[in-house]
Short mmCIF file of C-alpha atoms in Angstrom, two decimals:
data_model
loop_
_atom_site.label_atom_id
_atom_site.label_comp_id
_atom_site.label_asym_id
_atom_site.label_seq_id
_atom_site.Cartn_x
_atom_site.Cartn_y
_atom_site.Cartn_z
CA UNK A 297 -15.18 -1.13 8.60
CA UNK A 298 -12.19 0.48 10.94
CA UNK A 299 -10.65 3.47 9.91
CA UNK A 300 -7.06 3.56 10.07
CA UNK A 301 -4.29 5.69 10.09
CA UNK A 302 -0.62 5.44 8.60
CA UNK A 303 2.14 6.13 11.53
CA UNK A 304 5.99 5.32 10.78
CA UNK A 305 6.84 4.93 14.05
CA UNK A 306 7.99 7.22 17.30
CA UNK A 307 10.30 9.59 14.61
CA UNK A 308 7.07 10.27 12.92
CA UNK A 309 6.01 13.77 13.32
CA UNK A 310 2.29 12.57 13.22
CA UNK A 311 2.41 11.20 16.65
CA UNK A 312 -0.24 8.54 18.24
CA UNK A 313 -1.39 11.53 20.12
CA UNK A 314 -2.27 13.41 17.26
CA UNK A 315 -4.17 10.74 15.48
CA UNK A 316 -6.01 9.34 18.57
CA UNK A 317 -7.85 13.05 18.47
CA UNK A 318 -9.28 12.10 15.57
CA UNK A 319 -12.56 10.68 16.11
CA UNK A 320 -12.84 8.23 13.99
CA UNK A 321 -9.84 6.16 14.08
CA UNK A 322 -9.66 2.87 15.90
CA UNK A 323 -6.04 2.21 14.68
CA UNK A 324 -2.98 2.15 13.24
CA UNK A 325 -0.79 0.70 10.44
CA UNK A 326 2.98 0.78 11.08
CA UNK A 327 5.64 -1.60 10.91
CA UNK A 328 9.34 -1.86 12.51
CA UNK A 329 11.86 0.11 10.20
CA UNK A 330 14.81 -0.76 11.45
CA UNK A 331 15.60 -4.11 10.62
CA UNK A 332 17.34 -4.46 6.60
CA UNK A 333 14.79 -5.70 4.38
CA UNK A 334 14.39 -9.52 4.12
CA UNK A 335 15.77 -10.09 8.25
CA UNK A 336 13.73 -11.27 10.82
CA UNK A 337 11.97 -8.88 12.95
CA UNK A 338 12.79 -9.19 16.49
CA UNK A 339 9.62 -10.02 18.66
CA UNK A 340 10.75 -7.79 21.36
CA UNK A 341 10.50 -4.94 18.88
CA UNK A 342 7.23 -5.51 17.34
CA UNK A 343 5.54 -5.82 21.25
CA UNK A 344 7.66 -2.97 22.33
CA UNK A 345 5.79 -1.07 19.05
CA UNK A 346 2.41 -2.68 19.89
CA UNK A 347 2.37 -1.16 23.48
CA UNK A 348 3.00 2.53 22.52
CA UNK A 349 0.24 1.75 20.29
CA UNK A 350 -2.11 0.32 22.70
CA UNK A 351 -1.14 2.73 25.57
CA UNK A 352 -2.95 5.41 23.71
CA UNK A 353 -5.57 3.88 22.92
CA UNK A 354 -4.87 2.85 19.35
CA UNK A 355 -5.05 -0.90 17.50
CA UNK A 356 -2.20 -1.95 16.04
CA UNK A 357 -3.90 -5.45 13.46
CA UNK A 358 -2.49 -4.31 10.54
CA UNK A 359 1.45 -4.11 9.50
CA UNK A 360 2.16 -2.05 6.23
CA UNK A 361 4.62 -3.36 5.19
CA UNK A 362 6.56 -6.33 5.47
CA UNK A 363 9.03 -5.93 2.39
CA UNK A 364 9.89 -8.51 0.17
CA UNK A 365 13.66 -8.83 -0.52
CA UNK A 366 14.44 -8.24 -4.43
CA UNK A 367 16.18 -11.83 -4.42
CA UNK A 368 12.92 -13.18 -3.53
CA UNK A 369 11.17 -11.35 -6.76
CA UNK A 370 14.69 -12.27 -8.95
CA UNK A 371 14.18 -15.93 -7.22
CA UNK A 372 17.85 -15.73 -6.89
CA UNK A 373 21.08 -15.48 -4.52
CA UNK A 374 18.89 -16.35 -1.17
CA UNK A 375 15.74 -16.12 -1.96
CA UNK A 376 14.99 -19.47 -0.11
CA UNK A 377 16.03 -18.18 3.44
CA UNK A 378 14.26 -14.51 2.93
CA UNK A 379 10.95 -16.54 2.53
CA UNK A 380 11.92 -18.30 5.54
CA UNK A 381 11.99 -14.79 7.41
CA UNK A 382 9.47 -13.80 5.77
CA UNK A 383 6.84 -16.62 7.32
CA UNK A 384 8.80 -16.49 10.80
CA UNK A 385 8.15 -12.51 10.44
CA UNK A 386 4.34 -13.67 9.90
CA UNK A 387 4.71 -16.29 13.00
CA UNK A 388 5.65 -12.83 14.96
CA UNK A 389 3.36 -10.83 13.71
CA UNK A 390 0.61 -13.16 14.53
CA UNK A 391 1.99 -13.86 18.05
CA UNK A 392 1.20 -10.23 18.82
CA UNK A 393 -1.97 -9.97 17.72
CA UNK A 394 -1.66 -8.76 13.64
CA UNK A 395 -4.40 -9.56 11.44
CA UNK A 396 -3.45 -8.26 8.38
CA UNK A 397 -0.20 -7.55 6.34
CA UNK A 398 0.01 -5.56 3.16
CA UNK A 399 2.76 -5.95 1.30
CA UNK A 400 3.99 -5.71 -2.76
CA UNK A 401 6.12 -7.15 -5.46
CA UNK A 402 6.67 -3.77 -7.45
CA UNK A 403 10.32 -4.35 -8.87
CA UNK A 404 13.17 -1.96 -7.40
CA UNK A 405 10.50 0.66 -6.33
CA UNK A 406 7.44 1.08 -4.39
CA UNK A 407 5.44 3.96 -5.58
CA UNK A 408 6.94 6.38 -8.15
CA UNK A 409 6.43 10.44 -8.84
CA UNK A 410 8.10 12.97 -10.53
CA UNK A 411 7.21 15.70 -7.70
CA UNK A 412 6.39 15.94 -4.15
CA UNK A 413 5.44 19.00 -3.33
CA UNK A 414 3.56 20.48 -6.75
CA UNK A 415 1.94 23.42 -5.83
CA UNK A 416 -1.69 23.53 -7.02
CA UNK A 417 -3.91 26.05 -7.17
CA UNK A 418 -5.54 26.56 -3.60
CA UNK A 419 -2.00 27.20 -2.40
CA UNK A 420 -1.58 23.39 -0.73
CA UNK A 421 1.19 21.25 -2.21
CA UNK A 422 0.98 17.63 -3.80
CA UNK A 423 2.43 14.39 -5.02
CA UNK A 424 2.39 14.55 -8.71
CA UNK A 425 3.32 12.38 -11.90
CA UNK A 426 4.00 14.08 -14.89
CA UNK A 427 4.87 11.69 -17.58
CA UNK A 428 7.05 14.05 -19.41
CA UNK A 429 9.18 14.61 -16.38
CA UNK A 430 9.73 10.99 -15.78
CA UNK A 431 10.76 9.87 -19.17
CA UNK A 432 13.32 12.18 -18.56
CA UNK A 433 14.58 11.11 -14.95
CA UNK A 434 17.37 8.97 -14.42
CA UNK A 435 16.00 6.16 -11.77
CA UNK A 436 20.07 5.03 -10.74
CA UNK A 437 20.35 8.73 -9.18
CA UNK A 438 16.52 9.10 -7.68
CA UNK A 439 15.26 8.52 -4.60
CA UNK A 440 11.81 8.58 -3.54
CA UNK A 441 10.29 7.94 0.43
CA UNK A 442 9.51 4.12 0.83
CA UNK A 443 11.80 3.25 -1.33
CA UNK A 444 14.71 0.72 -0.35
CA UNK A 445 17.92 3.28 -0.13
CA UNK A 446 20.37 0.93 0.49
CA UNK A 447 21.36 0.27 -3.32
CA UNK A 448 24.24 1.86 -4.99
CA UNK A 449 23.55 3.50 -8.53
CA UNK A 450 25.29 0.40 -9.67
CA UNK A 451 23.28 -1.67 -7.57
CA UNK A 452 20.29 -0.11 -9.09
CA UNK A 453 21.08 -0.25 -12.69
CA UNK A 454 21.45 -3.98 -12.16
CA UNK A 455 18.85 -4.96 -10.71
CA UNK A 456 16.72 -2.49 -13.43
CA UNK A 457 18.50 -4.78 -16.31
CA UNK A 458 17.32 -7.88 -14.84
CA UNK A 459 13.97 -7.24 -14.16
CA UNK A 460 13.76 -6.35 -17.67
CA UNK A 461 15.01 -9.79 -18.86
CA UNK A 462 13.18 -11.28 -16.46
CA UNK A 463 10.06 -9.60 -18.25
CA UNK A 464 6.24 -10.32 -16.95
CA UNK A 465 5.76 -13.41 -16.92
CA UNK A 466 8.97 -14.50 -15.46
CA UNK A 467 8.35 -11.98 -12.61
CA UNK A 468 4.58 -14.18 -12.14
CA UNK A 469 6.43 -17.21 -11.73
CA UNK A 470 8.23 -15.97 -9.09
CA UNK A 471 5.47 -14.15 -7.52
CA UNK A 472 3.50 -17.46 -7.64
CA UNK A 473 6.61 -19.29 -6.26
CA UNK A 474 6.68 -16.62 -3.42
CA UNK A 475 3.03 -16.95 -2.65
CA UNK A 476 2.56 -21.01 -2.31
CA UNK A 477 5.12 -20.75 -0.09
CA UNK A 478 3.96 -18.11 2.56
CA UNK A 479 -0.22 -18.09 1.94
CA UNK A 480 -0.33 -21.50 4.31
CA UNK A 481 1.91 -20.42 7.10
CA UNK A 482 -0.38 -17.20 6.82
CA UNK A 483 -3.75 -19.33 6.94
CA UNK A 484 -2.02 -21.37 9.54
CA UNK A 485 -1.65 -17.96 11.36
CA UNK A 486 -4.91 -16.84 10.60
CA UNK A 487 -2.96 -13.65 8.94
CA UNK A 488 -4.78 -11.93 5.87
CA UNK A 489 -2.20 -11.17 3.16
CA UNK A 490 -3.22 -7.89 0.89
CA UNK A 491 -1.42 -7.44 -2.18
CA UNK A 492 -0.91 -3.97 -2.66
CA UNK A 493 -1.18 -2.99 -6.54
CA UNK A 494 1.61 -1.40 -8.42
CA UNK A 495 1.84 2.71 -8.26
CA UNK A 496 1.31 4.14 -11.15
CA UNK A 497 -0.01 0.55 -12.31
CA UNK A 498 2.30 0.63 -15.68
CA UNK A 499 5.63 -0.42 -16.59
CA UNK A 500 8.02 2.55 -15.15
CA UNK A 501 11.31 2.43 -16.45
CA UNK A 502 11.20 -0.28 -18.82
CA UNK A 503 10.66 -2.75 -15.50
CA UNK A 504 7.91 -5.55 -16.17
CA UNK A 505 4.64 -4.32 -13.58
CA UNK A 506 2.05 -7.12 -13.13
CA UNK A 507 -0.73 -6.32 -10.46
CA UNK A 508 -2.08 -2.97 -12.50
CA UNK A 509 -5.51 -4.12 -13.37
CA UNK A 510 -8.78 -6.80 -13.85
CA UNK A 511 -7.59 -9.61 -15.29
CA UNK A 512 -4.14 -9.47 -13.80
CA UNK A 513 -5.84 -9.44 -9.84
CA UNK A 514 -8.01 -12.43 -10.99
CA UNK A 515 -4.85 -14.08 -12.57
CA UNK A 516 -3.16 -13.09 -9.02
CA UNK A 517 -6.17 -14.26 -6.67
CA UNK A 518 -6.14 -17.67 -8.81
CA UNK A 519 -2.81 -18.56 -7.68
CA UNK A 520 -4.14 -19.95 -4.36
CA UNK A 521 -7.35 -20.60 -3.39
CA UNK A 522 -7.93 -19.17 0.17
CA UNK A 523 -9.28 -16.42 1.80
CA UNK A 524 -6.23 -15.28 3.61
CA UNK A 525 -4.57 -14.49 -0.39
CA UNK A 526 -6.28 -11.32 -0.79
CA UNK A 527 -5.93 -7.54 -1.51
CA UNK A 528 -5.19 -3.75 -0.27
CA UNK A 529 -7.02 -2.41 -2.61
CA UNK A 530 -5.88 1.12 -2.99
CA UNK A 531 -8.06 3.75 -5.37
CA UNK A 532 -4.97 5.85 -6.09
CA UNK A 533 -3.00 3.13 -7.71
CA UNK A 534 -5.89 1.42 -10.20
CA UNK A 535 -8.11 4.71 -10.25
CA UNK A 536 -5.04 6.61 -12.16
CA UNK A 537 -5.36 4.40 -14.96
CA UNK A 538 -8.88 5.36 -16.97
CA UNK A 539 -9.69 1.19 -18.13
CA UNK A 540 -9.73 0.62 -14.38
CA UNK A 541 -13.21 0.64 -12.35
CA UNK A 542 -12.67 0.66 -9.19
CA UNK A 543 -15.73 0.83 -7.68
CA UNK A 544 -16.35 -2.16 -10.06
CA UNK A 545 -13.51 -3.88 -8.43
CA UNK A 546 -14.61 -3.15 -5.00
CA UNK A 547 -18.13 -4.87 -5.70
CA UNK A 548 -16.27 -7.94 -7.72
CA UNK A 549 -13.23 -8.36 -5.13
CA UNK A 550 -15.67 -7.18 -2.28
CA UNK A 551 -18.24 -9.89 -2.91
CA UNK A 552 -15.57 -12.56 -3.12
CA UNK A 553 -14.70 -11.82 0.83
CA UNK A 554 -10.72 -10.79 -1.13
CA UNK A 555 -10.42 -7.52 0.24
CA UNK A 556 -8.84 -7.16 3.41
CA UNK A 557 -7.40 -3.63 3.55
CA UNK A 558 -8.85 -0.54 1.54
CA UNK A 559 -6.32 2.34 0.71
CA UNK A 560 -8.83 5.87 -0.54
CA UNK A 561 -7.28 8.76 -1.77
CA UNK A 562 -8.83 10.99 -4.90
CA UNK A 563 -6.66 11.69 -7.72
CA UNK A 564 -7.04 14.20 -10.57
CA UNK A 565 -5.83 12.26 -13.98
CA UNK A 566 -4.90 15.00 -16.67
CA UNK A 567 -5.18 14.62 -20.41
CA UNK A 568 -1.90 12.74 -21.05
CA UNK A 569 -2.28 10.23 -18.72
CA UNK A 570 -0.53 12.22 -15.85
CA UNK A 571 -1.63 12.85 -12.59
CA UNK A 572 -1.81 14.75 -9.27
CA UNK A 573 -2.94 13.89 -6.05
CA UNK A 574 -5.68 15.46 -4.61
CA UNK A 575 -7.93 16.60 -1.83
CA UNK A 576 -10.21 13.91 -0.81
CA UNK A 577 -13.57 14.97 -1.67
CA UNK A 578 -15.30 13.62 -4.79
CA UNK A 579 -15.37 17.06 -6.51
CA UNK A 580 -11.49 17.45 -6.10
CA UNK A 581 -10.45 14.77 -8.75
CA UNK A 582 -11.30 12.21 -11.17
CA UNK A 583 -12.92 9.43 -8.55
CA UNK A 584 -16.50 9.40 -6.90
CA UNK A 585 -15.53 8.76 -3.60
CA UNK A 586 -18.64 8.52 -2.31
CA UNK A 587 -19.75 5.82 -5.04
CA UNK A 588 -16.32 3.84 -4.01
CA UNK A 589 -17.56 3.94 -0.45
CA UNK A 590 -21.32 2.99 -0.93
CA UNK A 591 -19.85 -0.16 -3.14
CA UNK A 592 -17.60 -0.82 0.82
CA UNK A 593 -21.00 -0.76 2.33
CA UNK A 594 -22.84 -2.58 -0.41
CA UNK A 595 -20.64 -5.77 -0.02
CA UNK A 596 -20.38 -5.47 3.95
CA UNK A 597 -16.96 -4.37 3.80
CA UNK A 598 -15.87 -5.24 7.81
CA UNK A 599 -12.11 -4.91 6.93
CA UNK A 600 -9.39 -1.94 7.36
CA UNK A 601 -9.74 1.10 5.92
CA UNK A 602 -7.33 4.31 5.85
CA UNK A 603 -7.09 7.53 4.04
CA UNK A 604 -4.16 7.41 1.77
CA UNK A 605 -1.73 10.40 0.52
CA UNK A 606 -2.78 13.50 1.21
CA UNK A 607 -1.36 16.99 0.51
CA UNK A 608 0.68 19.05 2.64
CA UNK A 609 -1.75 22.19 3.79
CA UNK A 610 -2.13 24.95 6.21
CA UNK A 611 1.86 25.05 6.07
CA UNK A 612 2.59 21.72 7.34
CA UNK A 613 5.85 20.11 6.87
CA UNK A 614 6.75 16.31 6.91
CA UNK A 615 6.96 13.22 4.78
CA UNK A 616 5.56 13.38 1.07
CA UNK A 617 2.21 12.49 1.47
CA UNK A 618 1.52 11.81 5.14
CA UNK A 619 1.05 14.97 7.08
CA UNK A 620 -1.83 14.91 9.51
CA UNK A 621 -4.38 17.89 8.34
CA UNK A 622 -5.12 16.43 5.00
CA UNK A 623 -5.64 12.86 5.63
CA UNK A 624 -7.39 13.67 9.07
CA UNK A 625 -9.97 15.19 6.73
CA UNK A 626 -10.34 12.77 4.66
CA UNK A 627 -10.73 10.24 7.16
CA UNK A 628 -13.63 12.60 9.17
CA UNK A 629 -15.08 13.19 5.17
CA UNK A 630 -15.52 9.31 4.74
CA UNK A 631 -16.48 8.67 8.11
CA UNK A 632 -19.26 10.92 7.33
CA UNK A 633 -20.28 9.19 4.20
CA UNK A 634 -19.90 5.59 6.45
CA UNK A 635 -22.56 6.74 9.01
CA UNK A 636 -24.66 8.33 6.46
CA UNK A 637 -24.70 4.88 4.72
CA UNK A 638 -25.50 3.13 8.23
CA UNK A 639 -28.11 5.12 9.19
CA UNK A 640 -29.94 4.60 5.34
CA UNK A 641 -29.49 1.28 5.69
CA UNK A 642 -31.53 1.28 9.16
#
């Protein structure tokens, strides 16, 4: 297993110095944000972004994320020459030494909550979905970090109405579409491709959400046959919804040699089906971290690893979710339950 960390580049706040002082990390995931979503990514770029990595000390094998244009997911306008950029951006991403790309076909938006900084009650401050509060939001006039902010209202309230006459299955005909075309330029490349699931993993504002649980990753793992057509796996996403096992998952998908990149972060689901994001530590929410990590070990897990969203403590300021105090302990927490595993296993 390497542990990971999440770094959006040299705006960041966290900087590589910052996370290379903590002990366990061997890398990081990143990506180049400034190219428009479905362009090519220029190879200067991603080297120039590889050696600030490497100069302190840092991996840089896995890219989170390459997006996937919203014409490719419609399969309309030009969706043919965004796949096109999307396999040369896997070509480039190979070239320089990237073993792994997680990416997702969540409709309009990548993760959704109705809060970023809930306070809870230790005093630290949280991402948060309350149900109630988003059946009441108005998703045309939101915005929310990591998702694409270059659509108009308009724009938005378009693309919302056709995803919902797309419905489900159209939107796993074009996901299947999308993946027989890039899975053998990424075996070619010897690239793993990890599916991230959808965040919350239910239909959010009446738009059609497909990889949310069991049957829908098998359905999604049977559309090609091959290794490098796998998953991120992330306990946040599928552990929010109470049907899902994860740790089940993790032994299944783990087993099968189909997880490639492990996202861990607790989460504390309330009665209604809400949640908030949590600390860590088992004891802090509704998942058994430890028991997730002992299935990792169980099935030889020897892929990437990172501690997802964390809170923002000790007064820290910076993106929703990815300040440095909270998910530098959680990465130093499951590092500990890692080595405790090794040395058992000795």
């Amino acid at each position: 297993m390497k542990m990971t960390f999440r770094w959006y580049g040299s705006d960041d706040p966290v900087t590589l110095d910052k996370i290379r002082q903590i002990p366990c990390i061997t890398g990081v995931v990143t990506a180049v944000y400034s190219v428009p979503v479905g362009e090519v990514w220029p190879y200067e770029e991603i080297d120039r972004i590889k050696s600030e990595v490497n100069a302190k000390g840092l991996e840089m094998e896995v890219i989170e994320s390459v997006p996937v244009h919203e014409d490719i997911k419609l399969r309309q306008g030009n969706y043919q020459t965004y796949i096109d950029n999307y396999k040369e951006n896997i070509r480039r991403l190979a070239k320089a030494g990237v073993k792994c790309i997680c990416y997702n076909f969540m409709p309009v938006f990548d993760w959704t909550r109705s809060r970023l900084d809930q306070p809870l009650s230790d005093g630290s401050n949280a991402l948060v979905y309350y149900k109630e509060d988003v059946d009441k939001m108005d998703p045309a006039k939101m915005t929310l970090p990591g998702w694409d902010a270059s659509y108009s209202p308009d724009e938005i309230g378009s693309l919302i109405e056709k995803y919902r006459a797309l419905g489900e299955e159209g939107l796993w005909s074009n996901l299947e579409y999308f993946i027989k075309e890039i899975i053998p330029v990424a075996a070619e490349c010897d690239v793993r491709m990890a599916i991230h699931p959808d965040d919350p993993p239910w239909s959010v504002f009446g738009i059609p959400r497909i990889i949310t649980n069991e049957a829908n990753i098998d359905r999604f793992l049977s559309l090609y046959d091959d290794v490098h057509h796998g998953l991120t796996l992330c306990s946040g996403s599928l552990g929010c919804l109470k049907s899902n096992d994860y740790t089940a998952m993790v032994r299944k998908y783990g087993k099968m040699g189909r997880i490639h990149f492990a996202h861990i972060r607790n989460i504390k689901i309330l009665e209604d089906g809400s949640f908030e994001e949590s600390a860590h530590m088992s004891s802090c929410g509704s998942l058994d971290v430890e028991e997730i990590l002992k299935a990792y070990h169980d099935v030889g897990f020897d892929g990437y690893l990172r501690p997802d969203h964390g809170r923002m403590i000790w007064g820290e300021h910076g993106k929703p979710g990815y300040g440095l105090y909270d998910r530098a302990l959680g990465a130093m927490y499951m590092a500990g339950i890692w080595e405790t595993l090794e040395k058992e296993r000795i």
